[in-house]
XYZ file of N, CA, C and O in Angstrom:
596
model
N -12.938 10.963 0.328
C -11.299 12.181 0.289
C -10.474 11.635 -1.535
O -10.073 12.588 -2.004
N -10.022 10.824 -1.630
C -10.353 10.106 -3.081
C -10.622 10.759 -4.255
O -9.815 10.523 -5.372
N -11.660 10.468 -4.218
C -12.657 11.382 -4.902
C -11.986 12.462 -5.780
O -12.109 13.873 -6.894
N -12.164 13.273 -3.916
C -11.867 14.943 -4.239
C -10.481 15.424 -4.294
O -9.744 15.691 -6.340
N -9.334 13.722 -4.712
C -7.936 14.506 -4.909
C -7.883 13.882 -7.014
O -7.733 14.154 -7.465
N -9.016 12.974 -6.787
C -8.755 12.222 -8.590
C -10.213 13.213 -9.468
O -9.147 13.237 -9.976
N -10.394 14.280 -9.029
C -11.561 14.940 -9.942
C -9.986 16.472 -9.491
O -10.632 16.873 -11.508
N -9.468 17.178 -9.161
C -8.105 17.767 -9.227
C -7.586 17.099 -10.218
O -6.754 17.516 -10.390
N -7.365 15.415 -10.069
C -5.934 15.645 -10.039
C -6.575 15.884 -12.198
O -5.866 16.152 -12.962
N -8.048 15.425 -12.332
C -8.284 15.058 -14.059
C -8.626 17.106 -13.807
O -8.668 16.559 -15.374
N -8.785 17.906 -13.259
C -8.066 19.280 -13.778
C -7.435 19.392 -14.078
O -7.525 20.610 -14.759
N -6.004 18.678 -13.941
C -5.000 19.484 -13.782
C -4.587 18.468 -15.344
O -3.693 18.414 -16.092
N -5.174 17.589 -15.827
C -4.591 16.847 -16.728
C -3.931 15.654 -16.775
O -2.760 15.758 -17.703
N -3.371 15.518 -15.552
C -2.209 13.766 -15.531
C -2.884 13.256 -15.905
O -4.045 12.912 -16.348
N -1.803 12.022 -16.588
C -2.688 10.266 -16.306
C -2.317 10.383 -15.739
O -1.446 9.744 -15.196
N -3.553 9.968 -15.619
C -3.809 9.353 -14.406
C -3.780 8.001 -14.648
O -5.338 7.605 -15.699
N -3.421 6.368 -13.848
C -4.388 5.251 -15.355
C -3.926 4.191 -14.208
O -3.079 4.265 -13.352
N -4.246 2.847 -14.443
C -3.429 1.834 -14.490
C -3.030 0.748 -14.729
O -2.499 -0.498 -14.360
N -3.062 0.759 -16.457
C -1.606 0.220 -17.473
C 0.013 0.814 -16.855
O 0.547 0.512 -17.757
N 0.577 0.717 -15.861
C 1.913 0.449 -15.631
C 1.713 -0.712 -14.891
O 1.072 -1.680 -14.251
N 3.641 -1.602 -14.756
C 3.941 -1.915 -13.353
C 4.125 -2.932 -11.953
O 3.960 -3.418 -11.593
N 3.355 -1.466 -11.909
C 3.549 -1.328 -10.245
C 2.103 -2.054 -9.924
O 2.156 -2.375 -9.118
N 1.366 -1.810 -10.641
C 0.009 -2.489 -10.349
C 0.518 -3.944 -10.146
O -0.330 -4.944 -9.085
N 1.427 -4.580 -11.272
C 1.404 -5.831 -10.319
C 2.166 -6.155 -9.274
O 1.953 -7.193 -8.402
N 3.137 -5.080 -8.989
C 4.515 -5.642 -8.134
C 2.895 -4.807 -6.751
O 3.205 -5.972 -5.829
N 2.163 -4.248 -6.538
C 1.196 -3.677 -5.211
C 0.395 -5.516 -5.704
O 0.099 -5.823 -3.985
N 0.031 -6.211 -6.911
C -0.795 -6.988 -6.604
C 0.194 -8.242 -5.440
O -0.216 -9.144 -4.942
N 1.534 -8.171 -5.992
C 2.723 -9.137 -5.160
C 2.497 -9.054 -3.588
O 2.017 -9.738 -2.848
N 2.173 -7.427 -4.296
C 2.521 -6.603 -2.004
C 1.326 -7.761 -1.151
O 1.360 -8.210 -0.257
N 0.434 -7.372 -1.867
C -0.737 -8.369 -1.192
C -1.416 -9.660 -1.178
O -1.606 -9.775 -0.395
N -0.769 -10.411 -2.411
C -1.514 -11.721 -2.248
C 0.464 -11.929 -1.238
O -0.227 -13.122 -0.718
N 1.203 -11.970 -0.372
C 2.542 -11.331 0.681
C 1.601 -10.774 2.019
O 2.242 -12.050 2.509
N 0.817 -10.566 1.642
C 0.446 -10.307 2.815
C -1.173 -11.312 3.645
O -0.866 -11.884 4.222
N -1.899 -11.916 2.308
C -2.938 -12.381 2.395
C -2.466 -14.123 1.914
O -2.624 -15.026 3.449
N -0.239 -14.278 2.113
C 0.152 -15.479 2.536
C 1.232 -16.349 3.306
O 1.531 -16.704 3.967
N 1.153 -14.740 4.154
C 1.569 -14.429 4.836
C 3.626 -14.819 4.527
O 4.262 -15.023 5.732
N 4.247 -14.090 3.705
C 5.146 -14.324 2.897
C 6.447 -12.983 3.972
O 5.711 -11.599 2.873
N 6.579 -13.450 4.043
C 7.624 -11.605 4.515
C 8.642 -11.053 3.628
O 9.490 -10.339 2.809
N 9.368 -12.256 3.150
C 10.231 -12.503 1.458
C 9.648 -11.353 0.471
O 10.967 -10.386 -0.117
N 8.538 -11.457 -0.360
C 8.336 -10.653 -1.281
C 8.089 -9.818 -1.173
O 8.090 -8.356 -1.894
N 7.511 -9.007 0.773
C 7.735 -7.000 0.881
C 9.092 -7.839 1.219
O 8.990 -6.228 0.602
N 10.015 -8.248 1.668
C 11.078 -7.218 1.446
C 11.883 -7.053 0.450
O 12.096 -5.750 0.338
N 11.659 -8.406 -0.802
C 11.870 -8.303 -2.332
C 11.943 -6.097 -2.935
O 11.957 -5.931 -3.512
N 10.165 -5.410 -2.169
C 9.316 -4.702 -2.986
C 10.110 -3.094 -2.110
O 9.194 -2.107 -2.617
N 10.230 -2.832 -1.087
C 10.815 -2.056 -1.136
C 12.126 -1.636 -0.535
O 13.416 -2.817 -0.534
N 13.064 -0.349 -1.023
C 13.743 0.061 -0.801
C 14.316 -0.226 -0.084
O 13.448 -0.463 1.953
N 15.783 -0.106 0.664
C 16.314 0.074 2.011
C 15.662 1.003 2.954
O 15.462 0.196 3.877
N 16.035 1.424 2.844
C 15.287 3.200 3.685
C 13.867 3.380 3.919
O 12.995 4.484 3.514
N 13.150 2.210 2.615
C 11.481 2.698 2.273
C 10.315 3.191 4.689
O 11.644 2.728 5.961
N 10.089 3.621 4.701
C 8.625 4.849 5.219
C 7.839 4.182 5.110
O 7.061 4.519 4.090
N 6.834 4.364 5.564
C 5.638 3.746 6.240
C 4.886 4.786 7.389
O 4.778 4.411 8.436
N 4.080 5.128 6.963
C 3.063 6.347 8.215
C 1.790 5.285 8.061
O 1.017 5.239 7.476
N 1.570 4.705 9.839
C 0.302 3.937 9.606
C -1.310 5.251 9.554
O -0.834 6.090 9.464
N -2.163 4.755 9.032
C -3.479 4.961 9.001
C -3.668 4.993 10.336
O -4.372 6.919 10.432
N -4.359 5.647 11.655
C -4.698 5.498 12.590
C -4.207 6.483 13.487
O -4.543 7.860 13.859
N -2.221 5.708 13.746
C -2.288 7.229 14.502
C -1.636 7.404 14.527
O 0.461 8.266 15.383
N -0.870 7.875 13.210
C 0.587 7.936 11.965
C 1.607 8.175 12.770
O 2.977 7.788 12.644
N 2.286 6.463 13.533
C 2.734 6.068 12.590
C 4.624 5.605 12.343
O 3.605 5.078 11.611
N 5.638 6.413 12.498
C 6.347 5.438 11.346
C 6.777 4.669 11.729
O 7.496 4.098 12.275
N 6.920 3.932 10.267
C 7.348 2.991 10.706
C 8.942 3.131 9.407
O 9.040 3.255 8.210
N 10.015 3.052 9.831
C 11.852 4.187 8.739
C 12.489 2.681 8.961
O 12.665 1.517 9.481
N 12.547 2.160 7.755
C 13.548 0.549 6.511
C 12.697 -0.276 6.242
O 11.706 -0.268 6.819
N 13.299 -1.044 5.380
C 12.372 -2.289 4.794
C 12.735 -3.475 6.340
O 11.934 -3.602 6.325
N 13.444 -3.050 6.906
C 14.118 -4.129 7.890
C 12.660 -3.654 9.540
O 12.761 -4.854 9.651
N 12.943 -3.269 9.535
C 11.712 -2.465 10.636
C 10.519 -3.555 10.006
O 9.798 -4.269 10.164
N 9.678 -2.558 8.645
C 8.902 -2.695 7.780
C 8.470 -4.621 8.273
O 7.254 -5.184 8.016
N 10.110 -5.223 7.570
C 9.784 -6.815 6.976
C 9.150 -7.571 9.323
O 8.006 -7.905 8.779
N 10.114 -6.188 10.185
C 9.849 -7.508 11.681
C 8.146 -7.313 12.218
O 7.688 -7.833 12.696
N 7.302 -5.730 11.656
C 6.188 -5.521 11.554
C 5.308 -6.849 10.670
O 4.539 -7.213 11.269
N 5.171 -6.595 9.963
C 4.501 -7.923 9.854
C 5.680 -9.057 9.635
O 3.425 -9.870 10.040
N 5.899 -9.610 10.153
C 6.583 -11.025 11.329
C 5.591 -11.049 12.096
O 5.149 -12.420 12.163
N 5.363 -9.678 12.191
C 4.982 -10.012 14.401
C 3.501 -10.867 13.615
O 2.271 -10.599 13.506
N 2.993 -8.971 12.413
C 1.691 -9.564 12.619
C 1.301 -10.790 11.993
O 0.016 -11.002 12.468
N 1.562 -11.825 11.193
C 1.105 -12.505 10.777
C 1.303 -13.751 11.522
O 0.918 -14.743 11.287
N 2.318 -13.568 12.545
C 2.130 -14.537 13.821
C 1.224 -14.513 14.623
O 0.762 -15.458 15.674
N 0.615 -13.174 14.669
C -0.796 -13.172 15.590
C -2.592 -13.212 15.373
O -2.912 -13.432 14.077
N -2.950 -14.376 16.132
C -3.791 -14.986 16.021
C -5.156 -13.255 15.974
O -5.041 -12.672 16.392
N -5.810 -13.869 15.372
C -7.480 -12.846 14.981
C -5.801 -11.402 14.530
O -7.211 -10.249 14.096
N -5.185 -12.412 12.953
C -5.103 -10.348 12.494
C -5.887 -9.835 11.271
O -6.785 -10.819 11.238
N -5.088 -9.009 11.002
C -6.304 -8.171 9.870
C -5.306 -8.636 8.461
O -4.732 -8.593 8.336
N -5.959 -8.595 7.529
C -5.330 -9.402 6.306
C -6.913 -7.601 5.809
O -7.312 -7.083 4.927
N -4.744 -7.337 4.391
C -5.122 -6.059 3.785
C -4.733 -5.846 2.406
O -3.962 -6.870 2.450
N -5.419 -5.277 2.195
C -5.789 -4.590 0.995
C -5.182 -3.680 0.262
O -6.495 -3.397 0.688
N -4.143 -3.552 -0.514
C -4.622 -2.109 -0.851
C -4.864 -1.937 -2.891
O -4.441 -3.533 -3.339
N -5.088 -0.970 -3.557
C -6.337 -1.337 -4.762
C -5.863 -0.180 -5.350
O -5.795 1.202 -4.563
N -5.303 0.184 -6.205
C -4.670 1.056 -7.284
C -5.898 1.935 -7.393
O -6.715 1.002 -8.097
N -5.963 3.107 -7.370
C -7.405 4.213 -7.895
C -6.392 4.568 -9.470
O -7.388 4.962 -10.220
N -5.173 5.483 -9.534
C -4.790 6.346 -9.398
C -3.147 6.420 -9.934
O -2.374 6.392 -8.852
N -1.869 6.027 -11.124
C -1.158 5.948 -11.045
C -0.550 6.963 -12.106
O -0.955 6.867 -12.915
N 0.589 7.293 -11.686
C 0.504 9.384 -12.042
C 1.907 8.992 -11.971
O 3.080 9.030 -11.269
N 2.898 8.530 -13.656
C 4.723 8.499 -14.048
C 5.163 10.102 -13.690
O 3.544 10.381 -14.154
N 6.685 10.171 -13.123
C 6.940 11.269 -13.746
C 7.554 11.326 -15.205
O 7.803 9.771 -16.180
N 7.438 12.056 -15.134
C 8.478 12.884 -17.108
C 9.460 13.572 -16.472
O 10.739 13.664 -17.788
N 9.201 12.967 -15.270
C 11.688 13.209 -15.201
C 12.650 12.589 -14.684
O 13.587 12.264 -15.089
N 11.516 11.339 -14.337
C 12.595 10.900 -12.832
C 11.679 9.462 -12.832
O 10.463 9.076 -13.542
N 12.480 8.302 -12.874
C 12.489 7.083 -11.863
C 11.090 6.997 -11.369
O 10.867 5.109 -10.835
N 9.792 7.721 -11.236
C 8.933 6.796 -9.987
C 8.152 7.118 -10.500
O 6.966 7.733 -11.324
N 6.524 6.740 -9.779
C 5.702 6.831 -9.609
C 5.241 6.471 -8.493
O 5.213 6.612 -7.194
N 3.880 8.335 -8.238
C 2.901 7.533 -7.450
C 1.328 7.315 -7.795
O 1.637 7.329 -8.625
N 0.798 6.756 -6.624
C 0.051 5.742 -6.568
C -0.711 6.188 -5.129
O -0.227 6.110 -4.231
N -2.162 5.804 -5.848
C -2.994 6.301 -4.765
C -4.338 5.516 -4.934
O -3.971 4.564 -6.280
N -4.396 5.401 -3.995
C -5.389 3.855 -3.584
C -6.322 4.583 -2.504
O -6.061 4.619 -1.721
N -7.356 2.779 -2.704
C -8.026 3.033 -1.562
C -7.206 1.339 -0.403
O -6.580 0.750 -1.448
N -7.869 1.362 0.612
C -7.384 -0.241 1.509
C -8.382 -0.458 2.551
O -9.337 0.320 2.250
N -8.730 -1.557 2.698
C -9.749 -2.105 3.661
C -9.271 -3.429 4.404
O -7.812 -3.928 3.921
N -9.162 -3.660 5.404
C -8.505 -4.261 6.644
C -9.481 -5.354 6.907
O -10.621 -4.946 7.607
N -9.143 -6.309 6.917
C -10.539 -7.735 7.925
C -9.919 -8.829 8.086
O -8.737 -9.418 7.646
N -10.701 -9.317 8.559
C -10.611 -10.339 10.051
C -9.605 -11.916 9.112
O -10.854 -11.884 8.347
N -8.855 -11.450 9.930
C -8.780 -13.536 8.662
C -9.560 -14.139 9.225
O -9.488 -15.132 7.998
N -10.627 -14.417 9.150
C -11.679 -15.085 10.557
C -12.843 -14.385 10.557
O -12.338 -13.535 11.457
N -12.970 -13.868 8.488
C -14.526 -12.776 8.905
C -15.026 -13.083 10.067
O -15.927 -14.293 10.292
N -14.893 -12.165 10.329
C -16.490 -11.657 11.545
C -17.474 -10.469 11.909
O -18.954 -9.944 11.994
N -16.997 -9.884 10.459
C -18.502 -8.914 9.495
C -17.140 -7.228 10.153
O -17.792 -6.165 9.594
N -15.585 -7.852 11.116
C -15.235 -6.377 10.539
C -14.595 -6.182 9.468
O -14.255 -6.803 8.896
N -14.425 -5.082 9.949
C -13.277 -4.085 8.992
C -13.172 -2.654 8.853
O -13.591 -1.780 10.080
N -11.879 -1.758 8.815
C -11.223 -1.274 8.627
C -11.090 -0.879 6.458
O -10.601 -1.478 6.840
N -10.421 0.636 6.419
C -11.028 1.252 5.596
C -10.040 2.537 5.276
O -10.309 3.452 6.438
N -9.122 3.232 4.400
C -9.123 3.776 3.373
C -8.393 4.186 2.949
O -8.715 3.632 1.624
N -7.319 5.148 2.513
C -7.091 5.829 1.675
C -5.578 5.809 1.462
O -5.211 5.767 3.042
N -4.123 5.949 -0.146
C -3.576 6.280 0.858
C -2.911 6.633 -0.268
O -3.143 6.728 -2.174
N -1.194 6.968 -0.532
C -0.845 7.034 -1.477
C 0.836 6.759 -1.426
O 1.492 6.467 -0.103
N 1.347 6.442 -2.397
C 3.315 4.722 -2.125
C 3.725 6.253 -3.085
O 2.395 6.019 -5.009
N 4.542 5.876 -2.718
C 5.848 7.037 -3.000
C 6.968 5.330 -4.214
O 7.481 4.600 -3.752
N 6.771 4.925 -5.756
C 7.589 3.776 -6.152
C 8.441 4.501 -6.951
O 8.746 5.686 -7.713
N 9.993 3.424 -7.470
C 10.944 4.008 -7.704
C 11.777 3.016 -8.906
O 11.146 2.114 -7.765
N 11.877 2.927 -9.909
C 12.984 1.471 -10.099
C 13.453 1.966 -10.310
O 14.253 3.379 -10.256
N 15.050 0.734 -9.858
C 15.002 0.445 -9.034
C 15.772 -0.713 -9.728
O 15.792 -2.013 -9.793
N 17.353 -0.364 -11.109
C 17.939 -1.897 -11.941
C 16.888 -2.847 -11.774
O 16.113 -3.429 -12.140
N 16.254 -2.264 -13.314
C 14.462 -2.956 -13.455
C 13.452 -2.600 -13.106
O 12.042 -3.519 -13.788
N 13.455 -2.766 -11.328
C 12.015 -4.007 -10.450
C 12.269 -2.597 -9.931
O 12.604 -2.091 -9.991
N 10.676 -2.733 -9.615
C 9.558 -1.028 -9.660
C 8.803 -1.454 -7.727
O 9.386 -2.492 -7.431
N 10.153 -0.105 -6.605
C 10.576 -1.040 -5.011
C 10.161 0.632 -5.009
O 9.860 1.459 -5.143
N 8.868 -0.386 -3.656
C 8.324 0.734 -2.835
C 8.805 1.923 -1.225
O 10.500 1.605 -0.598
N 9.453 2.899 -1.907
C 10.436 4.349 -1.271
C 9.259 4.743 0.082
O 9.788 4.420 1.748
N 7.855 5.089 -0.252
C 7.286 5.867 0.860
C 5.706 5.435 1.467
O 5.223 5.204 -0.187
N 5.017 4.516 1.403
C 3.718 5.107 1.725
C 2.968 5.536 3.267
O 3.247 5.728 4.069
N 1.487 6.622 2.910
C 0.886 7.264 3.566
C -0.614 6.802 3.795
O -0.946 6.665 2.321
N -0.982 6.346 4.564
C -2.029 5.485 5.554
C -3.488 6.744 5.566
O -2.634 6.940 6.484
N -4.543 7.113 5.182
C -5.462 7.394 6.092
C -6.313 6.403 6.137
O -7.286 5.802 5.406
N -7.010 5.888 7.755
C -8.049 5.581 7.744
C -8.848 6.229 8.171
O -9.408 7.534 8.291
N -10.373 6.294 7.473
C -11.205 6.598 7.718
C -12.595 6.171 8.500
O -13.567 6.523 8.114
N -12.660 4.839 8.069
C -13.808 4.011 8.389
C -13.431 2.771 9.106
O -12.649 2.178 9.089
N -13.498 2.572 10.498
C -13.728 1.224 10.928
C -15.760 0.834 11.353
O -15.843 1.900 11.283
N -15.571 -0.791 11.043
C -17.091 -1.216 11.613
C -16.686 -2.677 11.962
O -15.580 -2.986 11.585
N -16.848 -2.423 13.112
C -16.742 -3.241 14.356
C -18.010 -4.048 14.121
O -19.448 -4.152 14.679
N -17.328 -5.713 14.399
C -19.197 -6.145 13.805
C -19.722 -6.261 15.347
O -21.010 -7.045 15.184
N -18.809 -6.381 16.350
C -19.403 -6.513 17.321
C -20.368 -5.255 17.626
O -22.290 -5.368 18.380
N -20.699 -4.126 16.183
C -21.690 -2.982 17.246
C -22.172 -2.961 16.012
O -23.133 -2.219 16.840
N -23.070 -3.971 15.620
C -23.731 -4.040 14.031
C -24.966 -4.418 15.535
O -24.958 -5.242 16.106
């Protein structure tokens, strides 16, 4: 799916790039997930941030609600660690906002060969000189269960 989106973007000659400050913000979010730290996650979200989950399209509305979901996730035994990898960053020519397109993968903290992966899109906004997430939509495209191998 992401290849299709990328080819459509190329046809429109949009400025699809990775040399933007949100790539470092995304890396900080990934580190926070890996290190089980909710503080950095909270700082990267606007107050009314929205997340749509990849498999069941559950909606998590608000920064505090998202932080609570991460806090509960970090406490679980056998939790998955998620890494989001930007593939395309599209700055707006009109507003201090950016669209990020990428892929994500989740693997158990204690590797067992299982994984889940997919595509995502995110909307970032510059707020007082810092880039913050306003919205993320995830799509699960593949999962591999170690027991099924």
